[in-house]
Amino acid sequence: MRPIGRTGGLPPVISSIPTKRKVVFLTIDDGWEQDPGFAAQIRDQRIPVTAFAMRDAVEAKGTPDEAGGRARYVGAGKWGYFRQLRDAGVPVENHTLTHPDLRLLGRDAQRREICGAAKLIGKQVGARPTLFRPPFGVYNTDTLTAAKNCGMTAVLLWTATVQPGGKIAYQVPDKRLRPGDILLMHFRPNLARDFRVLVEKIRRRGYELGNLQAYLAAARVR
Ligand SMILES: [Zn+2]
């Protein structure tokens, strides 16, 4: 593990974890759908994943963006689902209140989005988040300042997304997993099934899912 550097005292922006081990990290965003089968899987198998919860998704306000899938799980458990995940060992991290493009917001509005979500998650889930994922993966310097002021120790991006059916869409041309890759999935219909397919695929390629928080600690991020 190499330490992850930071500039100007701001939280580092991390797209992949600097490791040589065959390990990748799964992050799951938003919260529009709350597949109970997935929570049971995580509880039984204790596979490390990290959730980035967004208030309006978890509380089913408004319309999901397409990345998160069009469907909506009616009768979702709201924050109860994320408390279940937390009880199964899943850290619940910060993905804003309303999923804006933060570059279009001023400093104060960005701070409200990030600090508001941190406070709400702390209250609802019982542990304050320390990692921040900007919606759409876009941010500016004000975002990093706000993230810092809201207690975030790192800003997490990703190297590949997981599509419905467990298909991996890479951002690199050679379409292979690399050590330290961060995969982005969404809470959407059939998450349990897609997760099973994905975990199988990762293992077939000789990789394991790693504990993001432990690796970040080893890289001296938190
Ligand atoms: Zn999102």
mmCIF file of C-alpha atoms and ligand atoms in Angstrom:
data_model
loop_
_atom_site.group_PDB
_atom_site.id
_atom_site.type_symbol
_atom_site.label_atom_id
_atom_site.label_comp_id
_atom_site.label_asym_id
_atom_site.label_seq_id
_atom_site.Cartn_x
_atom_site.Cartn_y
_atom_site.Cartn_z
ATOM 1 C CA MET A 1 0.000 0.000 0.000
ATOM 2 C CA ARG A 2 1.248 3.430 -0.928
ATOM 3 C CA PRO A 3 -0.011 6.352 1.163
ATOM 4 C CA ILE A 4 -2.577 8.500 -0.651
ATOM 5 C CA GLY A 5 -1.395 12.096 -0.884
ATOM 6 C CA ARG A 6 -3.477 15.196 -0.339
ATOM 7 C CA THR A 7 -3.015 18.761 -1.475
ATOM 8 C CA GLY A 8 -3.588 21.917 0.499
ATOM 9 C CA GLY A 9 -5.138 20.086 3.444
ATOM 10 C CA LEU A 10 -8.209 19.180 1.366
ATOM 11 C CA PRO A 11 -9.619 15.633 1.284
ATOM 12 C CA PRO A 12 -7.976 13.500 -1.429
ATOM 13 C CA VAL A 13 -10.066 12.551 -4.486
ATOM 14 C CA ILE A 14 -9.719 8.790 -4.954
ATOM 15 C CA SER A 15 -10.690 6.774 -8.042
ATOM 16 C CA SER A 16 -8.774 3.617 -7.180
ATOM 17 C CA ILE A 17 -6.888 2.256 -4.196
ATOM 18 C CA PRO A 18 -3.098 1.974 -4.546
ATOM 19 C CA THR A 19 -2.552 -1.762 -3.917
ATOM 20 C CA LYS A 20 -0.897 -4.633 -5.763
ATOM 21 C CA ARG A 21 -3.268 -7.231 -4.304
ATOM 22 C CA LYS A 22 -5.991 -8.702 -6.483
ATOM 23 C CA VAL A 23 -8.691 -6.866 -4.660
ATOM 24 C CA VAL A 24 -11.450 -4.537 -5.881
ATOM 25 C CA PHE A 25 -13.979 -2.489 -3.940
ATOM 26 C CA LEU A 26 -17.728 -2.364 -4.388
ATOM 27 C CA THR A 27 -19.664 0.807 -3.683
ATOM 28 C CA ILE A 28 -23.448 1.079 -4.028
ATOM 29 C CA ASP A 29 -25.147 4.443 -4.498
ATOM 30 C CA ASP A 30 -28.398 6.339 -3.956
ATOM 31 C CA GLY A 31 -31.102 4.113 -2.428
ATOM 32 C CA TRP A 32 -34.148 4.333 -4.706
ATOM 33 C CA GLU A 33 -34.666 0.600 -4.493
ATOM 34 C CA GLN A 34 -34.297 -1.385 -1.312
ATOM 35 C CA ASP A 35 -34.064 -5.063 -2.259
ATOM 36 C CA PRO A 36 -34.575 -7.056 0.960
ATOM 37 C CA GLY A 37 -32.799 -10.066 -0.595
ATOM 38 C CA PHE A 38 -29.634 -8.021 -0.907
ATOM 39 C CA ALA A 39 -29.661 -7.005 2.765
ATOM 40 C CA ALA A 40 -30.082 -10.684 3.720
ATOM 41 C CA GLN A 41 -27.195 -11.689 1.446
ATOM 42 C CA ILE A 42 -24.880 -9.133 2.990
ATOM 43 C CA ARG A 43 -25.912 -10.161 6.483
ATOM 44 C CA ASP A 44 -25.317 -13.870 5.783
ATOM 45 C CA GLN A 45 -22.160 -13.617 3.690
ATOM 46 C CA ARG A 46 -20.489 -10.573 5.226
ATOM 47 C CA ILE A 47 -19.049 -9.470 1.897
ATOM 48 C CA PRO A 48 -17.559 -5.986 2.324
ATOM 49 C CA VAL A 49 -19.384 -3.240 0.409
ATOM 50 C CA THR A 50 -19.840 0.486 1.034
ATOM 51 C CA ALA A 51 -23.160 2.301 0.626
ATOM 52 C CA PHE A 52 -23.369 5.960 -0.447
ATOM 53 C CA ALA A 53 -26.830 7.029 0.633
ATOM 54 C CA MET A 54 -28.659 10.011 -0.863
ATOM 55 C CA ARG A 55 -31.556 11.421 1.159
ATOM 56 C CA ASP A 56 -34.128 11.952 -1.578
ATOM 57 C CA ALA A 57 -33.565 8.410 -2.880
ATOM 58 C CA VAL A 58 -33.739 6.778 0.533
ATOM 59 C CA GLU A 59 -36.844 8.783 1.426
ATOM 60 C CA ALA A 60 -38.316 8.252 -2.080
ATOM 61 C CA LYS A 61 -38.746 11.971 -2.835
ATOM 62 C CA GLY A 62 -38.774 13.121 -6.440
ATOM 63 C CA THR A 63 -37.595 11.187 -9.473
ATOM 64 C CA PRO A 64 -34.552 8.920 -9.674
ATOM 65 C CA ASP A 65 -31.845 9.821 -12.182
ATOM 66 C CA GLU A 66 -31.408 7.189 -14.854
ATOM 67 C CA ALA A 67 -28.107 5.892 -13.508
ATOM 68 C CA GLY A 68 -30.031 4.562 -10.537
ATOM 69 C CA GLY A 69 -32.646 2.815 -12.651
ATOM 70 C CA ARG A 70 -36.166 3.951 -13.434
ATOM 71 C CA ALA A 71 -38.114 1.710 -11.109
ATOM 72 C CA ARG A 72 -38.821 2.448 -7.502
ATOM 73 C CA TYR A 73 -39.365 -0.043 -4.713
ATOM 74 C CA VAL A 74 -42.761 0.819 -3.344
ATOM 75 C CA GLY A 75 -42.950 0.433 0.408
ATOM 76 C CA ALA A 76 -39.223 0.893 0.826
ATOM 77 C CA GLY A 77 -38.049 0.857 4.429
ATOM 78 C CA LYS A 78 -36.587 4.363 4.106
ATOM 79 C CA TRP A 79 -33.723 4.591 6.610
ATOM 80 C CA GLY A 80 -34.620 1.276 8.214
ATOM 81 C CA TYR A 81 -33.044 -0.466 5.225
ATOM 82 C CA PHE A 82 -29.768 1.382 5.775
ATOM 83 C CA ARG A 83 -29.857 0.559 9.482
ATOM 84 C CA GLN A 84 -30.165 -3.109 8.457
ATOM 85 C CA LEU A 85 -27.176 -2.735 6.154
ATOM 86 C CA ARG A 86 -25.187 -1.007 8.867
ATOM 87 C CA ASP A 87 -26.042 -3.845 11.267
ATOM 88 C CA ALA A 88 -24.712 -6.240 8.612
ATOM 89 C CA GLY A 89 -21.405 -4.334 8.625
ATOM 90 C CA VAL A 90 -21.960 -1.930 5.718
ATOM 91 C CA PRO A 91 -20.630 1.592 6.268
ATOM 92 C CA VAL A 92 -23.261 4.133 5.170
ATOM 93 C CA GLU A 93 -21.457 7.075 3.585
ATOM 94 C CA ASN A 94 -22.454 10.466 2.156
ATOM 95 C CA HIS A 95 -23.952 11.115 -1.313
ATOM 96 C CA THR A 96 -25.753 14.471 -0.649
ATOM 97 C CA LEU A 97 -29.364 15.342 0.130
ATOM 98 C CA THR A 98 -30.759 15.947 -3.380
ATOM 99 C CA HIS A 99 -28.167 14.648 -5.908
ATOM 100 C CA PRO A 100 -27.351 17.989 -7.593
ATOM 101 C CA ASP A 101 -24.528 18.750 -10.011
ATOM 102 C CA LEU A 102 -22.440 20.421 -7.307
ATOM 103 C CA ARG A 103 -20.501 22.557 -9.823
ATOM 104 C CA LEU A 104 -23.714 24.533 -10.388
ATOM 105 C CA LEU A 105 -24.037 25.389 -6.697
ATOM 106 C CA GLY A 106 -22.277 28.040 -4.656
ATOM 107 C CA ARG A 107 -20.132 27.266 -1.662
ATOM 108 C CA ASP A 108 -22.912 27.571 0.927
ATOM 109 C CA ALA A 109 -25.359 25.436 -1.037
ATOM 110 C CA GLN A 110 -22.716 22.747 -1.489
ATOM 111 C CA ARG A 111 -22.035 22.829 2.193
ATOM 112 C CA ARG A 112 -25.738 22.407 2.974
ATOM 113 C CA GLU A 113 -25.904 19.350 0.699
ATOM 114 C CA ILE A 114 -22.855 17.676 2.220
ATOM 115 C CA CYS A 115 -23.164 18.687 5.882
ATOM 116 C CA GLY A 116 -26.939 18.119 5.791
ATOM 117 C CA ALA A 117 -26.512 14.560 4.561
ATOM 118 C CA ALA A 118 -23.701 13.864 7.053
ATOM 119 C CA LYS A 119 -25.861 15.018 9.934
ATOM 120 C CA LEU A 120 -28.952 13.156 8.735
ATOM 121 C CA ILE A 121 -27.086 9.876 8.198
ATOM 122 C CA GLY A 122 -25.486 10.243 11.628
ATOM 123 C CA LYS A 123 -28.921 10.641 13.166
ATOM 124 C CA GLN A 124 -30.721 7.951 11.140
ATOM 125 C CA VAL A 125 -28.015 5.314 10.957
ATOM 126 C CA GLY A 126 -26.129 6.047 14.163
ATOM 127 C CA ALA A 127 -22.697 6.657 12.640
ATOM 128 C CA ARG A 128 -21.603 9.854 10.918
ATOM 129 C CA PRO A 129 -20.157 9.289 7.446
ATOM 130 C CA THR A 130 -16.547 10.214 6.668
ATOM 131 C CA LEU A 131 -16.460 9.477 2.927
ATOM 132 C CA PHE A 132 -18.154 11.586 0.273
ATOM 133 C CA ARG A 133 -19.198 10.683 -3.252
ATOM 134 C CA PRO A 134 -20.232 13.636 -5.424
ATOM 135 C CA PRO A 135 -23.274 12.965 -7.662
ATOM 136 C CA PHE A 136 -22.242 12.137 -11.257
ATOM 137 C CA GLY A 137 -18.622 12.138 -10.055
ATOM 138 C CA VAL A 138 -18.325 15.888 -10.670
ATOM 139 C CA TYR A 139 -17.016 18.497 -8.228
ATOM 140 C CA ASN A 140 -14.947 21.661 -7.914
ATOM 141 C CA THR A 141 -12.674 23.194 -5.276
ATOM 142 C CA ASP A 142 -15.667 24.435 -3.258
ATOM 143 C CA THR A 143 -16.827 20.810 -3.048
ATOM 144 C CA LEU A 144 -13.543 19.727 -1.508
ATOM 145 C CA THR A 145 -13.612 22.615 0.967
ATOM 146 C CA ALA A 146 -17.214 21.856 1.919
ATOM 147 C CA ALA A 147 -16.452 18.141 2.234
ATOM 148 C CA LYS A 148 -13.595 18.937 4.580
ATOM 149 C CA ASN A 149 -15.697 21.298 6.676
ATOM 150 C CA CYS A 150 -18.420 18.650 6.923
ATOM 151 C CA GLY A 151 -15.991 16.085 8.339
ATOM 152 C CA MET A 152 -15.311 14.101 5.166
ATOM 153 C CA THR A 153 -11.822 12.593 4.984
ATOM 154 C CA ALA A 154 -11.897 11.597 1.306
ATOM 155 C CA VAL A 155 -13.886 12.065 -1.897
ATOM 156 C CA LEU A 156 -14.502 8.726 -3.604
ATOM 157 C CA LEU A 157 -14.933 8.313 -7.361
ATOM 158 C CA TRP A 158 -14.809 5.012 -9.297
ATOM 159 C CA THR A 159 -13.073 3.194 -12.149
ATOM 160 C CA ALA A 160 -15.948 1.044 -13.468
ATOM 161 C CA THR A 161 -19.710 0.814 -13.172
ATOM 162 C CA VAL A 162 -21.814 -2.322 -12.751
ATOM 163 C CA GLN A 163 -24.819 -2.451 -15.071
ATOM 164 C CA PRO A 164 -28.052 -4.458 -14.686
ATOM 165 C CA GLY A 165 -27.257 -8.144 -15.014
ATOM 166 C CA GLY A 166 -23.908 -7.693 -13.247
ATOM 167 C CA LYS A 167 -22.119 -6.511 -16.390
ATOM 168 C CA ILE A 168 -19.015 -4.405 -15.712
ATOM 169 C CA ALA A 169 -18.621 -1.224 -17.803
ATOM 170 C CA TYR A 170 -14.999 -0.110 -17.672
ATOM 171 C CA GLN A 171 -13.684 3.395 -18.079
ATOM 172 C CA VAL A 172 -10.362 2.016 -19.355
ATOM 173 C CA PRO A 173 -9.946 0.640 -22.894
ATOM 174 C CA ASP A 174 -8.561 -2.835 -22.091
ATOM 175 C CA LYS A 175 -11.671 -3.886 -20.112
ATOM 176 C CA ARG A 176 -9.942 -5.747 -17.326
ATOM 177 C CA LEU A 177 -10.144 -5.485 -13.594
ATOM 178 C CA ARG A 178 -7.079 -3.949 -12.001
ATOM 179 C CA PRO A 179 -5.941 -4.195 -8.390
ATOM 180 C CA GLY A 180 -7.593 -1.437 -6.385
ATOM 181 C CA ASP A 181 -10.440 -0.745 -8.800
ATOM 182 C CA ILE A 182 -13.509 0.873 -7.266
ATOM 183 C CA LEU A 183 -16.764 -0.422 -8.755
ATOM 184 C CA LEU A 184 -19.970 1.614 -8.708
ATOM 185 C CA MET A 185 -23.355 -0.073 -8.550
ATOM 186 C CA HIS A 186 -26.782 1.331 -7.667
ATOM 187 C CA PHE A 187 -29.561 0.257 -5.340
ATOM 188 C CA ARG A 188 -31.943 -0.838 -8.078
ATOM 189 C CA PRO A 189 -34.294 -3.707 -8.892
ATOM 190 C CA ASN A 190 -32.719 -7.173 -8.786
ATOM 191 C CA LEU A 191 -29.698 -5.972 -6.841
ATOM 192 C CA ALA A 192 -29.446 -9.333 -5.038
ATOM 193 C CA ARG A 193 -29.242 -11.229 -8.339
ATOM 194 C CA ASP A 194 -26.851 -8.760 -9.984
ATOM 195 C CA PHE A 195 -24.656 -8.757 -6.886
ATOM 196 C CA ARG A 196 -24.425 -12.580 -6.970
ATOM 197 C CA VAL A 197 -23.437 -12.514 -10.641
ATOM 198 C CA LEU A 198 -20.865 -9.801 -10.009
ATOM 199 C CA VAL A 199 -19.253 -11.519 -7.008
ATOM 200 C CA GLU A 200 -18.951 -14.757 -9.051
ATOM 201 C CA LYS A 201 -17.368 -12.869 -11.918
ATOM 202 C CA ILE A 202 -14.881 -11.112 -9.653
ATOM 203 C CA ARG A 203 -13.856 -14.411 -8.036
ATOM 204 C CA ARG A 204 -13.523 -16.197 -11.392
ATOM 205 C CA ARG A 205 -10.992 -13.563 -12.352
ATOM 206 C CA GLY A 206 -8.995 -14.289 -9.217
ATOM 207 C CA TYR A 207 -10.088 -11.147 -7.368
ATOM 208 C CA GLU A 208 -11.767 -10.645 -4.007
ATOM 209 C CA LEU A 209 -13.888 -7.768 -2.735
ATOM 210 C CA GLY A 210 -11.881 -5.749 -0.224
ATOM 211 C CA ASN A 211 -12.805 -3.672 2.786
ATOM 212 C CA LEU A 212 -12.549 -0.103 1.518
ATOM 213 C CA GLN A 213 -12.296 1.470 4.965
ATOM 214 C CA ALA A 214 -9.438 -0.855 5.990
ATOM 215 C CA TYR A 215 -7.509 -0.105 2.806
ATOM 216 C CA LEU A 216 -8.069 3.628 3.201
ATOM 217 C CA ALA A 217 -6.794 3.405 6.764
ATOM 218 C CA ALA A 218 -3.691 1.575 5.471
ATOM 219 C CA ALA A 219 -3.232 4.372 2.918
ATOM 220 C CA ARG A 220 -3.459 6.781 5.889
ATOM 221 C CA VAL A 221 -6.629 8.450 4.689
ATOM 222 C CA ARG A 222 -8.539 7.965 7.915
HETATM 223 ZN ZN ZN B 1 -25.923 8.898 -7.318
#
